[in-house]
């Protein structure tokens, strides 16, 4: 009798911890889920895990140069401003542009679920956003500033209403996606938006690299959605999908190639670090960027940005 899923076994690759982790991919919806998550995830989130890195905050000074820089960054983060758009051509940053589909406004009450060190919120705060809250169970240090709060708690403890609820590559680190999205629904204002950014297994990188695709990220990624499965679970939570945009980058090739060579993404071993650096120096980065852009246009990128609103 044919089974309704395919079994896979993966190892922890980011830090080279190894192990054997069982995953199942559903034939009907395409999503892939871990079978038995480790009882403790502490070893999987060490101090040098990227989301725990020291936050960078730019303090804008006075003068024409800084006004232009601020205009550029406001455009990079919100997609608003003709002057900023012009200056962004000098050095574009694709990371904040992934927030554009949420159409952020300075007056928005914004909640970032699984905010890490607060990368997104700190930058928005420096651009004049003044009603920002981030939550993360593993946050290093809580922050309480005028207009910016970073708290060590989960979504179930949050009260109030928000115009925007963001999950920037945090949902895949959680087990009960349906429950989390229902909590987002509870916290969202009637006309608000939920921004969900996640990797998707429905991509060319998974087809090409298989177990070496870096966004598997076992065991940290509990559930990898297809476009169909994230739409379905969002609708069950009471949402409608306003937009689904591919926002993958060249990272899908850079780190997958590193894994293909049997190397970790992060190492404290100088010899291993040297091998990683040498491998990266030989990579056709511009080619990877162009390929990522093409895959995004074709709907074949390895991560997506999903914008939700309450169903009418």
Short mmCIF file of C-alpha atoms in Angstrom, two decimals:
data_model
loop_
_atom_site.label_atom_id
_atom_site.label_comp_id
_atom_site.label_asym_id
_atom_site.label_seq_id
_atom_site.Cartn_x
_atom_site.Cartn_y
_atom_site.Cartn_z
CA UNK A 1 0.00 0.00 0.00
CA UNK A 2 1.40 3.41 -0.98
CA UNK A 3 2.13 5.74 1.94
CA UNK A 4 0.93 9.33 2.01
CA UNK A 5 4.34 10.72 2.89
CA UNK A 6 8.07 10.42 2.17
CA UNK A 7 10.58 9.90 4.97
CA UNK A 8 13.89 11.75 5.21
CA UNK A 9 16.77 11.83 7.64
CA UNK A 10 18.83 14.97 8.12
CA UNK A 11 21.70 16.08 10.35
CA UNK A 12 22.38 19.40 12.07
CA UNK A 13 24.57 21.24 9.56
CA UNK A 14 24.92 24.87 10.63
CA UNK A 15 27.37 24.11 13.45
CA UNK A 16 28.27 20.59 12.36
CA UNK A 17 26.62 18.93 15.36
CA UNK A 18 25.46 15.98 13.27
CA UNK A 19 22.89 13.57 14.65
CA UNK A 20 20.00 11.85 12.87
CA UNK A 21 16.70 13.71 12.65
CA UNK A 22 13.63 12.18 11.03
CA UNK A 23 11.31 14.27 8.85
CA UNK A 24 8.15 13.43 6.91
CA UNK A 25 6.97 15.20 3.75
CA UNK A 26 3.24 15.09 3.01
CA UNK A 27 2.38 14.04 -0.55
CA UNK A 28 -0.90 15.95 -0.51
CA UNK A 29 0.19 19.43 0.66
CA UNK A 30 3.96 19.19 0.19
CA UNK A 31 4.91 20.40 3.68
CA UNK A 32 7.71 18.67 5.60
CA UNK A 33 7.71 18.29 9.39
CA UNK A 34 10.18 17.02 11.97
CA UNK A 35 8.99 13.82 13.69
CA UNK A 36 10.52 14.11 17.16
CA UNK A 37 12.08 17.47 18.05
CA UNK A 38 14.92 17.34 20.60
CA UNK A 39 13.70 17.70 24.19
CA UNK A 40 16.11 20.61 24.65
CA UNK A 41 17.01 23.03 21.87
CA UNK A 42 19.56 25.04 23.87
CA UNK A 43 22.59 23.54 22.09
CA UNK A 44 21.05 24.49 18.73
CA UNK A 45 20.94 28.20 19.59
CA UNK A 46 24.44 29.06 20.87
CA UNK A 47 25.62 32.64 21.37
CA UNK A 48 26.99 32.81 17.82
CA UNK A 49 23.65 31.85 16.26
CA UNK A 50 22.94 34.64 13.78
CA UNK A 51 19.68 35.84 15.35
CA UNK A 52 21.49 36.33 18.68
CA UNK A 53 24.20 38.52 17.18
CA UNK A 54 24.83 41.95 18.68
CA UNK A 55 22.24 44.30 17.20
CA UNK A 56 23.35 47.11 14.93
CA UNK A 57 21.55 50.41 15.26
CA UNK A 58 22.38 53.46 13.17
CA UNK A 59 22.09 56.80 14.94
CA UNK A 60 21.49 59.48 12.34
CA UNK A 61 23.40 62.72 12.90
CA UNK A 62 22.65 66.20 11.60
CA UNK A 63 23.54 67.54 8.17
CA UNK A 64 22.67 66.93 4.52
CA UNK A 65 24.63 63.67 4.30
CA UNK A 66 22.68 62.13 7.16
CA UNK A 67 19.33 63.38 5.89
CA UNK A 68 20.04 61.72 2.56
CA UNK A 69 21.18 58.53 4.27
CA UNK A 70 18.05 58.46 6.38
CA UNK A 71 15.90 58.99 3.28
CA UNK A 72 17.67 56.11 1.57
CA UNK A 73 17.16 53.79 4.52
CA UNK A 74 13.52 54.78 4.89
CA UNK A 75 13.02 53.76 1.28
CA UNK A 76 14.91 50.50 1.82
CA UNK A 77 12.71 49.60 4.78
CA UNK A 78 9.32 50.88 3.66
CA UNK A 79 9.46 51.45 -0.11
CA UNK A 80 8.44 55.10 0.40
CA UNK A 81 10.31 58.19 -0.83
CA UNK A 82 11.59 59.34 -4.20
CA UNK A 83 14.86 60.79 -2.88
CA UNK A 84 15.53 57.63 -0.92
CA UNK A 85 14.87 55.51 -3.98
CA UNK A 86 17.47 57.50 -5.92
CA UNK A 87 20.15 57.10 -3.26
CA UNK A 88 19.33 53.44 -2.68
CA UNK A 89 20.81 52.73 -6.10
CA UNK A 90 24.24 53.49 -4.64
CA UNK A 91 24.05 50.45 -2.35
CA UNK A 92 20.83 48.49 -2.13
CA UNK A 93 20.08 46.12 0.73
CA UNK A 94 17.60 43.36 -0.19
CA UNK A 95 16.96 42.28 3.39
CA UNK A 96 14.67 45.11 4.57
CA UNK A 97 12.89 45.22 1.22
CA UNK A 98 11.23 41.98 2.22
CA UNK A 99 9.06 44.08 4.55
CA UNK A 100 7.63 46.13 1.69
CA UNK A 101 4.54 43.93 1.14
CA UNK A 102 3.36 44.86 4.66
CA UNK A 103 3.19 48.55 3.61
CA UNK A 104 4.48 49.77 6.96
CA UNK A 105 3.45 53.21 8.24
CA UNK A 106 5.14 55.16 11.03
CA UNK A 107 1.90 55.20 12.99
CA UNK A 108 1.50 51.41 12.90
CA UNK A 109 1.52 49.45 16.14
CA UNK A 110 3.98 46.70 15.18
CA UNK A 111 4.63 43.37 16.91
CA UNK A 112 7.60 41.24 15.83
CA UNK A 113 7.17 37.64 17.01
CA UNK A 114 10.50 35.84 17.45
CA UNK A 115 12.45 39.06 17.05
CA UNK A 116 15.86 37.75 18.11
CA UNK A 117 18.10 40.69 19.03
CA UNK A 118 15.59 43.06 17.42
CA UNK A 119 17.28 43.70 14.07
CA UNK A 120 14.15 44.79 12.22
CA UNK A 121 12.58 46.77 15.04
CA UNK A 122 15.78 48.63 15.95
CA UNK A 123 16.16 49.84 12.38
CA UNK A 124 12.52 50.89 12.16
CA UNK A 125 12.93 52.72 15.47
CA UNK A 126 15.91 54.66 14.12
CA UNK A 127 13.71 55.72 11.18
CA UNK A 128 11.05 57.24 13.40
CA UNK A 129 8.67 54.33 14.03
CA UNK A 130 7.48 54.77 17.59
CA UNK A 131 5.14 51.93 18.56
CA UNK A 132 7.27 48.80 18.31
CA UNK A 133 7.26 45.62 20.37
CA UNK A 134 9.33 42.49 19.91
CA UNK A 135 9.03 39.18 21.74
CA UNK A 136 11.40 36.23 21.87
CA UNK A 137 11.80 33.50 24.46
CA UNK A 138 15.55 33.38 23.85
CA UNK A 139 16.28 37.11 23.75
CA UNK A 140 19.60 37.97 25.35
CA UNK A 141 18.60 41.22 27.02
CA UNK A 142 15.23 42.91 27.35
CA UNK A 143 14.99 46.47 26.05
CA UNK A 144 12.68 49.25 27.18
CA UNK A 145 13.02 52.47 25.20
CA UNK A 146 10.54 55.13 24.21
CA UNK A 147 8.76 53.58 21.26
CA UNK A 148 10.60 50.23 21.40
CA UNK A 149 10.07 47.26 23.72
CA UNK A 150 11.87 43.90 23.42
CA UNK A 151 10.53 41.30 25.84
CA UNK A 152 11.38 37.73 26.80
CA UNK A 153 7.99 36.08 26.38
CA UNK A 154 5.89 34.10 23.93
CA UNK A 155 2.92 35.23 21.87
CA UNK A 156 0.36 33.72 24.25
CA UNK A 157 1.27 36.28 26.95
CA UNK A 158 0.89 39.34 24.71
CA UNK A 159 -2.09 41.63 25.20
CA UNK A 160 -3.43 44.53 23.16
CA UNK A 161 -3.97 45.11 19.46
CA UNK A 162 -1.50 45.68 16.64
CA UNK A 163 -1.75 46.99 13.10
CA UNK A 164 1.08 44.76 11.91
CA UNK A 165 2.21 41.41 13.32
CA UNK A 166 5.46 40.15 11.80
CA UNK A 167 7.03 36.70 11.90
CA UNK A 168 10.39 37.15 10.20
CA UNK A 169 11.74 33.62 9.81
CA UNK A 170 10.48 32.61 13.23
CA UNK A 171 7.35 30.56 12.45
CA UNK A 172 9.40 27.64 11.12
CA UNK A 173 11.06 27.43 14.55
CA UNK A 174 7.69 26.83 16.23
CA UNK A 175 5.68 23.62 16.50
CA UNK A 176 2.01 24.60 16.45
CA UNK A 177 1.64 26.90 13.45
CA UNK A 178 -2.15 26.88 13.56
CA UNK A 179 -2.21 27.99 17.19
CA UNK A 180 0.39 30.69 16.58
CA UNK A 181 -1.57 32.12 13.65
CA UNK A 182 -4.77 32.09 15.70
CA UNK A 183 -2.92 34.14 18.33
CA UNK A 184 -1.87 36.54 15.57
CA UNK A 185 -5.54 36.82 14.63
CA UNK A 186 -6.43 37.61 18.26
CA UNK A 187 -3.84 40.39 18.44
CA UNK A 188 -4.51 41.92 15.02
CA UNK A 189 -6.64 45.04 14.57
CA UNK A 190 -9.65 44.63 12.24
CA UNK A 191 -7.80 46.27 9.33
CA UNK A 192 -4.32 45.02 10.24
CA UNK A 193 -1.83 42.86 8.34
CA UNK A 194 0.21 39.83 9.31
CA UNK A 195 3.57 39.45 7.58
CA UNK A 196 4.91 35.87 7.57
CA UNK A 197 8.38 35.30 6.11
CA UNK A 198 9.37 31.64 5.89
CA UNK A 199 11.47 29.25 3.83
CA UNK A 200 9.46 27.11 1.44
CA UNK A 201 10.28 23.57 0.41
CA UNK A 202 8.46 24.21 -2.85
CA UNK A 203 11.59 25.57 -4.51
CA UNK A 204 14.32 24.78 -7.01
CA UNK A 205 17.04 24.77 -4.34
CA UNK A 206 15.43 21.77 -2.56
CA UNK A 207 15.16 19.95 -5.88
CA UNK A 208 18.81 20.66 -6.69
CA UNK A 209 20.53 20.24 -3.33
CA UNK A 210 18.29 17.84 -1.42
CA UNK A 211 19.74 17.16 2.05
CA UNK A 212 22.33 19.90 1.45
CA UNK A 213 19.74 22.65 1.01
CA UNK A 214 20.65 24.98 3.83
CA UNK A 215 17.08 26.00 4.70
CA UNK A 216 16.26 22.51 5.98
CA UNK A 217 18.20 23.64 9.05
CA UNK A 218 17.40 20.58 11.15
CA UNK A 219 16.42 20.49 13.96
CA UNK A 220 15.71 24.23 14.31
CA UNK A 221 13.18 24.24 11.47
CA UNK A 222 10.29 22.13 12.73
CA UNK A 223 8.02 22.63 9.71
CA UNK A 224 8.82 23.67 6.15
CA UNK A 225 5.75 24.84 4.25
CA UNK A 226 4.76 24.64 0.64
CA UNK A 227 2.80 27.54 -0.78
CA UNK A 228 -0.32 25.41 -0.56
CA UNK A 229 0.15 24.40 3.07
CA UNK A 230 0.85 27.91 4.42
CA UNK A 231 -2.21 29.25 2.57
CA UNK A 232 -4.37 26.47 3.96
CA UNK A 233 -3.28 26.85 7.58
CA UNK A 234 -3.65 30.64 7.40
CA UNK A 235 -7.19 30.33 6.07
CA UNK A 236 -8.08 27.88 8.84
CA UNK A 237 -6.89 30.51 11.35
CA UNK A 238 -9.35 33.02 9.88
CA UNK A 239 -7.11 34.87 7.42
CA UNK A 240 -7.16 35.59 3.73
CA UNK A 241 -3.93 35.76 1.72
CA UNK A 242 -3.40 39.26 0.33
CA UNK A 243 -0.02 38.61 -1.26
CA UNK A 244 2.65 35.94 -1.57
CA UNK A 245 6.03 37.18 -2.78
CA UNK A 246 9.25 35.22 -3.28
CA UNK A 247 12.13 37.01 -1.54
CA UNK A 248 14.97 34.48 -1.70
CA UNK A 249 18.60 35.55 -2.03
CA UNK A 250 21.93 34.18 -3.18
CA UNK A 251 22.28 32.53 0.26
CA UNK A 252 20.33 29.52 -1.03
CA UNK A 253 23.31 28.70 -3.26
CA UNK A 254 26.20 29.94 -1.11
CA UNK A 255 25.40 27.92 2.00
CA UNK A 256 24.03 24.90 0.16
CA UNK A 257 27.30 24.66 -1.75
CA UNK A 258 29.18 24.84 1.55
CA UNK A 259 27.08 21.99 2.94
CA UNK A 260 27.58 20.01 -0.26
CA UNK A 261 31.32 20.13 0.47
CA UNK A 262 30.72 18.67 3.93
CA UNK A 263 31.48 21.92 5.77
CA UNK A 264 29.36 23.71 8.40
CA UNK A 265 28.08 27.25 8.03
CA UNK A 266 29.72 28.34 11.30
CA UNK A 267 32.88 26.95 12.87
CA UNK A 268 35.20 27.90 15.71
CA UNK A 269 37.96 25.78 14.16
CA UNK A 270 40.47 28.01 12.31
CA UNK A 271 41.26 25.31 9.76
CA UNK A 272 37.59 24.77 8.95
CA UNK A 273 37.00 28.52 8.79
CA UNK A 274 39.83 28.81 6.29
CA UNK A 275 38.27 26.11 4.10
CA UNK A 276 34.91 27.89 4.18
CA UNK A 277 36.51 31.23 3.27
CA UNK A 278 38.46 29.67 0.41
CA UNK A 279 35.33 28.00 -0.96
CA UNK A 280 33.33 31.23 -0.77
CA UNK A 281 36.07 33.19 -2.52
CA UNK A 282 35.65 30.97 -5.58
CA UNK A 283 31.86 31.24 -5.79
CA UNK A 284 30.20 33.19 -8.63
CA UNK A 285 28.23 35.44 -6.28
CA UNK A 286 26.86 37.75 -8.98
CA UNK A 287 25.62 34.73 -10.89
CA UNK A 288 23.92 33.47 -7.74
CA UNK A 289 22.23 36.85 -7.23
CA UNK A 290 20.93 36.90 -10.78
CA UNK A 291 19.68 33.35 -10.49
CA UNK A 292 17.93 34.12 -7.19
CA UNK A 293 16.19 37.11 -8.79
CA UNK A 294 15.04 34.97 -11.71
CA UNK A 295 13.69 32.25 -9.41
CA UNK A 296 11.81 34.87 -7.39
CA UNK A 297 10.14 36.14 -10.54
CA UNK A 298 9.21 32.57 -11.51
CA UNK A 299 7.84 31.72 -8.05
CA UNK A 300 10.60 29.16 -7.47
CA UNK A 301 12.62 30.88 -4.74
CA UNK A 302 13.40 29.14 -1.47
CA UNK A 303 11.67 31.64 0.81
CA UNK A 304 8.45 33.61 0.63
CA UNK A 305 6.78 36.61 2.21
CA UNK A 306 3.07 36.06 2.89
CA UNK A 307 0.78 38.96 3.78
CA UNK A 308 -2.47 38.10 5.57
CA UNK A 309 -5.54 40.02 6.68
CA UNK A 310 -8.64 38.97 8.55
CA UNK A 311 -11.07 37.25 6.20
CA UNK A 312 -14.19 39.24 5.43
#
